[in-house]
C-alpha positions as protocol buffer text, in pm:
chain_id: "A"
residue {
  index: 1
  type: MET
  ca { x: 146 y: 2577 z: 2993 }
}
residue {
  index: 2
  type: ILE
  ca { x: 19 y: 2440 z: 2666 }
}
residue {
  index: 3
  type: ARG
  ca { x: -306 y: 2250 z: 2695 }
}
residue {
  index: 4
  type: PRO
  ca { x: -391 y: 1974 z: 2453 }
}
residue {
  index: 5
  type: SER
  ca { x: -672 y: 2056 z: 2221 }
}
residue {
  index: 6
  type: HIS
  ca { x: -1006 y: 1889 z: 2283 }
}
residue {
  index: 7
  type: ASP
  ca { x: -969 y: 1745 z: 1932 }
}
residue {
  index: 8
  type: THR
  ca { x: -672 y: 1525 z: 2031 }
}
residue {
  index: 9
  type: CYS
  ca { x: -902 y: 1227 z: 2087 }
}
residue {
  index: 10
  type: ASP
  ca { x: -1080 y: 1295 z: 1758 }
}
residue {
  index: 11
  type: ASP
  ca { x: -743 y: 1318 z: 1579 }
}
residue {
  index: 12
  type: ALA
  ca { x: -634 y: 984 z: 1726 }
}
residue {
  index: 13
  type: GLN
  ca { x: -959 y: 821 z: 1623 }
}
residue {
  index: 14
  type: ARG
  ca { x: -934 y: 972 z: 1275 }
}
residue {
  index: 15
  type: TYR
  ca { x: -577 y: 843 z: 1245 }
}
residue {
  index: 16
  type: GLU
  ca { x: -677 y: 493 z: 1357 }
}
residue {
  index: 17
  type: ARG
  ca { x: -972 y: 492 z: 1117 }
}
residue {
  index: 18
  type: PHE
  ca { x: -745 y: 596 z: 830 }
}
residue {
  index: 19
  type: LEU
  ca { x: -487 y: 330 z: 915 }
}
residue {
  index: 20
  type: ASP
  ca { x: -752 y: 59 z: 933 }
}
residue {
  index: 21
  type: LEU
  ca { x: -892 y: 153 z: 595 }
}
residue {
  index: 22
  type: PHE
  ca { x: -558 y: 223 z: 429 }
}
residue {
  index: 23
  type: THR
  ca { x: -372 y: -88 z: 545 }
}
residue {
  index: 24
  type: ALA
  ca { x: -653 y: -312 z: 421 }
}
residue {
  index: 25
  type: ASP
  ca { x: -627 y: -167 z: 69 }
}
residue {
  index: 26
  type: ARG
  ca { x: -263 y: -47 z: 47 }
}
residue {
  index: 27
  type: ASP
  ca { x: -156 y: -311 z: -204 }
}
residue {
  index: 28
  type: GLY
  ca { x: -464 y: -255 z: -419 }
}
residue {
  index: 29
  type: ILE
  ca { x: -399 y: 121 z: -433 }
}
residue {
  index: 30
  type: TYR
  ca { x: -34 y: 72 z: -523 }
}
residue {
  index: 31
  type: GLY
  ca { x: -124 y: -193 z: -779 }
}
residue {
  index: 32
  type: TYR
  ca { x: -375 y: 42 z: -937 }
}
residue {
  index: 33
  type: ILE
  ca { x: -117 y: 321 z: -962 }
}
residue {
  index: 34
  type: PHE
  ca { x: 150 y: 86 z: -1096 }
}
residue {
  index: 35
  type: SER
  ca { x: -89 y: -38 z: -1364 }
}
residue {
  index: 36
  type: LEU
  ca { x: -112 y: 320 z: -1494 }
}
residue {
  index: 37
  type: LEU
  ca { x: 254 y: 421 z: -1480 }
}
residue {
  index: 38
  type: PRO
  ca { x: 545 y: 273 z: -1672 }
}
residue {
  index: 39
  type: ASN
  ca { x: 793 y: 218 z: -1387 }
}
residue {
  index: 40
  type: HIS
  ca { x: 823 y: 146 z: -1017 }
}
residue {
  index: 41
  type: ALA
  ca { x: 993 y: 475 z: -927 }
}
residue {
  index: 42
  type: ASP
  ca { x: 714 y: 684 z: -1077 }
}
residue {
  index: 43
  type: ALA
  ca { x: 448 y: 462 z: -922 }
}
residue {
  index: 44
  type: GLU
  ca { x: 617 y: 491 z: -582 }
}
residue {
  index: 45
  type: ASP
  ca { x: 635 y: 872 z: -608 }
}
residue {
  index: 46
  type: VAL
  ca { x: 269 y: 898 z: -702 }
}
residue {
  index: 47
  type: PHE
  ca { x: 174 y: 645 z: -433 }
}
residue {
  index: 48
  type: GLN
  ca { x: 344 y: 857 z: -166 }
}
residue {
  index: 49
  type: LYS
  ca { x: 168 y: 1172 z: -285 }
}
residue {
  index: 50
  type: CYS
  ca { x: -159 y: 983 z: -304 }
}
residue {
  index: 51
  type: CYS
  ca { x: -123 y: 866 z: 58 }
}
residue {
  index: 52
  type: ILE
  ca { x: -87 y: 1226 z: 172 }
}
residue {
  index: 53
  type: VAL
  ca { x: -391 y: 1333 z: -30 }
}
residue {
  index: 54
  type: LEU
  ca { x: -596 y: 1040 z: 105 }
}
residue {
  index: 55
  type: TRP
  ca { x: -510 y: 1142 z: 460 }
}
residue {
  index: 56
  type: ARG
  ca { x: -593 y: 1507 z: 398 }
}
residue {
  index: 57
  type: LYS
  ca { x: -923 y: 1424 z: 225 }
}
residue {
  index: 58
  type: LEU
  ca { x: -1033 y: 1146 z: 457 }
}
residue {
  index: 59
  type: ASP
  ca { x: -1331 y: 1354 z: 564 }
}
residue {
  index: 60
  type: LEU
  ca { x: -1464 y: 1326 z: 207 }
}
residue {
  index: 61
  type: TYR
  ca { x: -1471 y: 948 z: 223 }
}
residue {
  index: 62
  type: VAL
  ca { x: -1827 y: 819 z: 268 }
}
residue {
  index: 63
  type: GLU
  ca { x: -1827 y: 565 z: 553 }
}
residue {
  index: 64
  type: GLY
  ca { x: -1947 y: 223 z: 442 }
}
residue {
  index: 65
  type: SER
  ca { x: -1855 y: 272 z: 76 }
}
residue {
  index: 66
  type: SER
  ca { x: -1556 y: 107 z: -90 }
}
residue {
  index: 67
  type: PHE
  ca { x: -1241 y: 271 z: 43 }
}
residue {
  index: 68
  type: LEU
  ca { x: -1041 y: 111 z: -238 }
}
residue {
  index: 69
  type: GLY
  ca { x: -1275 y: 256 z: -499 }
}
residue {
  index: 70
  type: TRP
  ca { x: -1253 y: 602 z: -344 }
}
residue {
  index: 71
  type: ALA
  ca { x: -875 y: 576 z: -306 }
}
residue {
  index: 72
  type: CYS
  ca { x: -834 y: 464 z: -667 }
}
residue {
  index: 73
  type: THR
  ca { x: -1034 y: 764 z: -782 }
}
residue {
  index: 74
  type: VAL
  ca { x: -798 y: 991 z: -587 }
}
residue {
  index: 75
  type: ALA
  ca { x: -502 y: 795 z: -727 }
}
residue {
  index: 76
  type: HIS
  ca { x: -636 y: 835 z: -1081 }
}
residue {
  index: 77
  type: TYR
  ca { x: -622 y: 1213 z: -1045 }
}
residue {
  index: 78
  type: GLU
  ca { x: -275 y: 1195 z: -890 }
}
residue {
  index: 79
  type: VAL
  ca { x: -157 y: 989 z: -1190 }
}
residue {
  index: 80
  type: LEU
  ca { x: -305 y: 1246 z: -1430 }
}
residue {
  index: 81
  type: ASN
  ca { x: -136 y: 1525 z: -1236 }
}
residue {
  index: 82
  type: PHE
  ca { x: 195 y: 1338 z: -1243 }
}
residue {
  index: 83
  type: ARG
  ca { x: 164 y: 1282 z: -1619 }
}
residue {
  index: 84
  type: ARG
  ca { x: 104 y: 1653 z: -1674 }
}
residue {
  index: 85
  type: THR
  ca { x: 428 y: 1736 z: -1492 }
}
residue {
  index: 86
  type: VAL
  ca { x: 643 y: 1485 z: -1683 }
}
residue {
  index: 87
  type: LYS
  ca { x: 525 y: 1541 z: -2040 }
}
residue {
  index: 88
  type: HIS
  ca { x: 887 y: 1585 z: -2146 }
}
residue {
  index: 89
  type: ASP
  ca { x: 955 y: 1213 z: -2094 }
}
residue {
  index: 90
  type: ARG
  ca { x: 977 y: 1002 z: -2406 }
}
residue {
  index: 91
  type: LEU
  ca { x: 735 y: 735 z: -2283 }
}
residue {
  index: 92
  type: CYS
  ca { x: 394 y: 876 z: -2195 }
}
residue {
  index: 93
  type: PHE
  ca { x: 70 y: 684 z: -2219 }
}
residue {
  index: 94
  type: SER
  ca { x: -215 y: 850 z: -2404 }
}
residue {
  index: 95
  type: GLN
  ca { x: -515 y: 972 z: -2206 }
}
residue {
  index: 96
  type: GLU
  ca { x: -732 y: 706 z: -2373 }
}
residue {
  index: 97
  type: LEU
  ca { x: -493 y: 428 z: -2271 }
}
residue {
  index: 98
  type: ILE
  ca { x: -484 y: 557 z: -1913 }
}
residue {
  index: 99
  type: GLU
  ca { x: -866 y: 551 z: -1906 }
}
residue {
  index: 100
  type: GLN
  ca { x: -872 y: 195 z: -2047 }
}
residue {
  index: 101
  type: LEU
  ca { x: -611 y: 71 z: -1801 }
}
residue {
  index: 102
  type: SER
  ca { x: -792 y: 244 z: -1519 }
}
residue {
  index: 103
  type: HIS
  ca { x: -1119 y: 75 z: -1606 }
}
residue {
  index: 104
  type: GLN
  ca { x: -956 y: -268 z: -1647 }
}
residue {
  index: 105
  type: GLN
  ca { x: -770 y: -236 z: -1317 }
}
residue {
  index: 106
  type: GLN
  ca { x: -1088 y: -138 z: -1133 }
}
residue {
  index: 107
  type: VAL
  ca { x: -1258 y: -449 z: -1274 }
}
residue {
  index: 108
  type: LEU
  ca { x: -962 y: -659 z: -1165 }
}
residue {
  index: 109
  type: GLN
  ca { x: -969 y: -513 z: -814 }
}
residue {
  index: 110
  type: GLY
  ca { x: -1275 y: -728 z: -751 }
}
residue {
  index: 111
  type: GLY
  ca { x: -1063 y: -1037 z: -824 }
}
residue {
  index: 112
  type: LYS
  ca { x: -732 y: -1147 z: -688 }
}
residue {
  index: 113
  type: SER
  ca { x: -417 y: -1003 z: -836 }
}
residue {
  index: 114
  type: PRO
  ca { x: -134 y: -1234 z: -940 }
}
residue {
  index: 115
  type: ARG
  ca { x: 101 y: -1049 z: -702 }
}
residue {
  index: 116
  type: SER
  ca { x: -124 y: -1098 z: -400 }
}
residue {
  index: 117
  type: GLU
  ca { x: -176 y: -1465 z: -491 }
}
residue {
  index: 118
  type: ALA
  ca { x: 201 y: -1511 z: -520 }
}
residue {
  index: 119
  type: LEU
  ca { x: 251 y: -1341 z: -184 }
}
residue {
  index: 120
  type: ARG
  ca { x: -14 y: -1564 z: -24 }
}
residue {
  index: 121
  type: SER
  ca { x: 163 y: -1871 z: -163 }
}
residue {
  index: 122
  type: CYS
  ca { x: 504 y: -1748 z: -45 }
}
residue {
  index: 123
  type: LEU
  ca { x: 370 y: -1675 z: 305 }
}
residue {
  index: 124
  type: GLN
  ca { x: 249 y: -2035 z: 329 }
}
residue {
  index: 125
  type: LYS
  ca { x: 606 y: -2154 z: 270 }
}
residue {
  index: 126
  type: LEU
  ca { x: 730 y: -1973 z: 584 }
}
residue {
  index: 127
  type: THR
  ca { x: 758 y: -2139 z: 920 }
}
residue {
  index: 128
  type: THR
  ca { x: 482 y: -2080 z: 1172 }
}
residue {
  index: 129
  type: MET
  ca { x: 722 y: -1876 z: 1385 }
}
residue {
  index: 130
  type: ASP
  ca { x: 812 y: -1650 z: 1093 }
}
residue {
  index: 131
  type: ARG
  ca { x: 445 y: -1599 z: 999 }
}
residue {
  index: 132
  type: GLU
  ca { x: 370 y: -1511 z: 1362 }
}
residue {
  index: 133
  type: LEU
  ca { x: 651 y: -1256 z: 1357 }
}
residue {
  index: 134
  type: LEU
  ca { x: 508 y: -1095 z: 1043 }
}
residue {
  index: 135
  type: ASP
  ca { x: 156 y: -1105 z: 1186 }
}
residue {
  index: 136
  type: THR
  ca { x: 284 y: -925 z: 1494 }
}
residue {
  index: 137
  type: LEU
  ca { x: 478 y: -674 z: 1288 }
}
residue {
  index: 138
  type: TYR
  ca { x: 186 y: -585 z: 1061 }
}
residue {
  index: 139
  type: GLY
  ca { x: -109 y: -673 z: 1282 }
}
residue {
  index: 140
  type: PRO
  ca { x: -294 y: -445 z: 1522 }
}
residue {
  index: 141
  type: ASP
  ca { x: -290 y: -677 z: 1824 }
}
residue {
  index: 142
  type: GLN
  ca { x: 63 y: -658 z: 1964 }
}
residue {
  index: 143
  type: SER
  ca { x: 369 y: -441 z: 1911 }
}
residue {
  index: 144
  type: LEU
  ca { x: 702 y: -594 z: 1817 }
}
residue {
  index: 145
  type: ALA
  ca { x: 844 y: -479 z: 2152 }
}
residue {
  index: 146
  type: GLU
  ca { x: 567 y: -668 z: 2335 }
}
residue {
  index: 147
  type: HIS
  ca { x: 632 y: -971 z: 2116 }
}
residue {
  index: 148
  type: ALA
  ca { x: 1004 y: -952 z: 2202 }
}
residue {
  index: 149
  type: LYS
  ca { x: 922 y: -950 z: 2573 }
}
residue {
  index: 150
  type: ALA
  ca { x: 674 y: -1235 z: 2542 }
}
residue {
  index: 151
  type: THR
  ca { x: 914 y: -1455 z: 2346 }
}
residue {
  index: 152
  type: GLY
  ca { x: 1231 y: -1353 z: 2530 }
}
residue {
  index: 153
  type: LYS
  ca { x: 1401 y: -1244 z: 2208 }
}
residue {
  index: 154
  type: ALA
  ca { x: 1600 y: -929 z: 2150 }
}
residue {
  index: 155
  type: LEU
  ca { x: 1400 y: -658 z: 1975 }
}
residue {
  index: 156
  type: GLN
  ca { x: 1681 y: -584 z: 1729 }
}
residue {
  index: 157
  type: SER
  ca { x: 1707 y: -949 z: 1629 }
}
residue {
  index: 158
  type: LEU
  ca { x: 1332 y: -950 z: 1557 }
}
residue {
  index: 159
  type: TYR
  ca { x: 1371 y: -640 z: 1339 }
}
residue {
  index: 160
  type: ASN
  ca { x: 1665 y: -805 z: 1159 }
}
residue {
  index: 161
  type: ARG
  ca { x: 1463 y: -1124 z: 1108 }
}
residue {
  index: 162
  type: ALA
  ca { x: 1166 y: -923 z: 977 }
}
residue {
  index: 163
  type: GLY
  ca { x: 1391 y: -743 z: 727 }
}
residue {
  index: 164
  type: MET
  ca { x: 1532 y: -1075 z: 608 }
}
residue {
  index: 165
  type: LEU
  ca { x: 1178 y: -1215 z: 573 }
}
residue {
  index: 166
  type: ARG
  ca { x: 1069 y: -913 z: 367 }
}
residue {
  index: 167
  type: ARG
  ca { x: 1358 y: -967 z: 127 }
}
residue {
  index: 168
  type: LYS
  ca { x: 1289 y: -1340 z: 113 }
}
residue {
  index: 169
  type: LEU
  ca { x: 920 y: -1281 z: 40 }
}
residue {
  index: 170
  type: GLY
  ca { x: 1003 y: -1022 z: -223 }
}
residue {
  index: 171
  type: GLN
  ca { x: 1233 y: -1265 z: -402 }
}
residue {
  index: 172
  type: CYS
  ca { x: 977 y: -1545 z: -374 }
}
residue {
  index: 173
  type: VAL
  ca { x: 701 y: -1325 z: -521 }
}
residue {
  index: 174
  type: GLN
  ca { x: 930 y: -1213 z: -807 }
}
residue {
  index: 175
  type: GLN
  ca { x: 1020 y: -1573 z: -888 }
}
residue {
  index: 176
  type: SER
  ca { x: 657 y: -1684 z: -871 }
}
residue {
  index: 177
  type: LEU
  ca { x: 548 y: -1406 z: -1105 }
}
residue {
  index: 178
  type: GLN
  ca { x: 831 y: -1483 z: -1348 }
}
residue {
  index: 179
  type: LEU
  ca { x: 748 y: -1855 z: -1346 }
}
residue {
  index: 180
  type: SER
  ca { x: 383 y: -1780 z: -1414 }
}
residue {
  index: 181
  type: GLY
  ca { x: 474 y: -1538 z: -1694 }
}
residue {
  index: 182
  type: VAL
  ca { x: 331 y: -1231 z: -1520 }
}
residue {
  index: 183
  type: ASP
  ca { x: 538 y: -914 z: -1545 }
}
residue {
  index: 184
  type: SER
  ca { x: 629 y: -775 z: -1208 }
}
């Protein structure tokens, strides 16, 4: 018989702590990485690697300090590592430009990004019921299955609706950014 380790509770608490910190700053971390890399695919690859590194190094994070600042420092090194591995590409930013962009993006992190402002505006255009569905889907309070039971709706239809809302929000954000002249 395999007995669970006494660390199972600690692992669950560590995982919850990481999720709380990470979900609050996910967009900021991705935005930081995207500001340093020339295309979405590269930024997504580095973001995925960065997420793994953040999880592995969570014990190095100093509780009470800025998680976003710490995560962006980790992301900065992941971007540098990525750049080292793709030097054969035609378009590579110089080290000085990366440092400048990094500094500017860290300054901007204190403010609101155009993308997050566009998302906030697009969310306000949704019906109350759709916002509640998204709150349930991304919030910590209730699972989507519990929401389906409480509202009497089929779970699959809620997943389908959530997927449609994601696409709708993505299009709305893109249009808002284009109208405001901000590159997406």
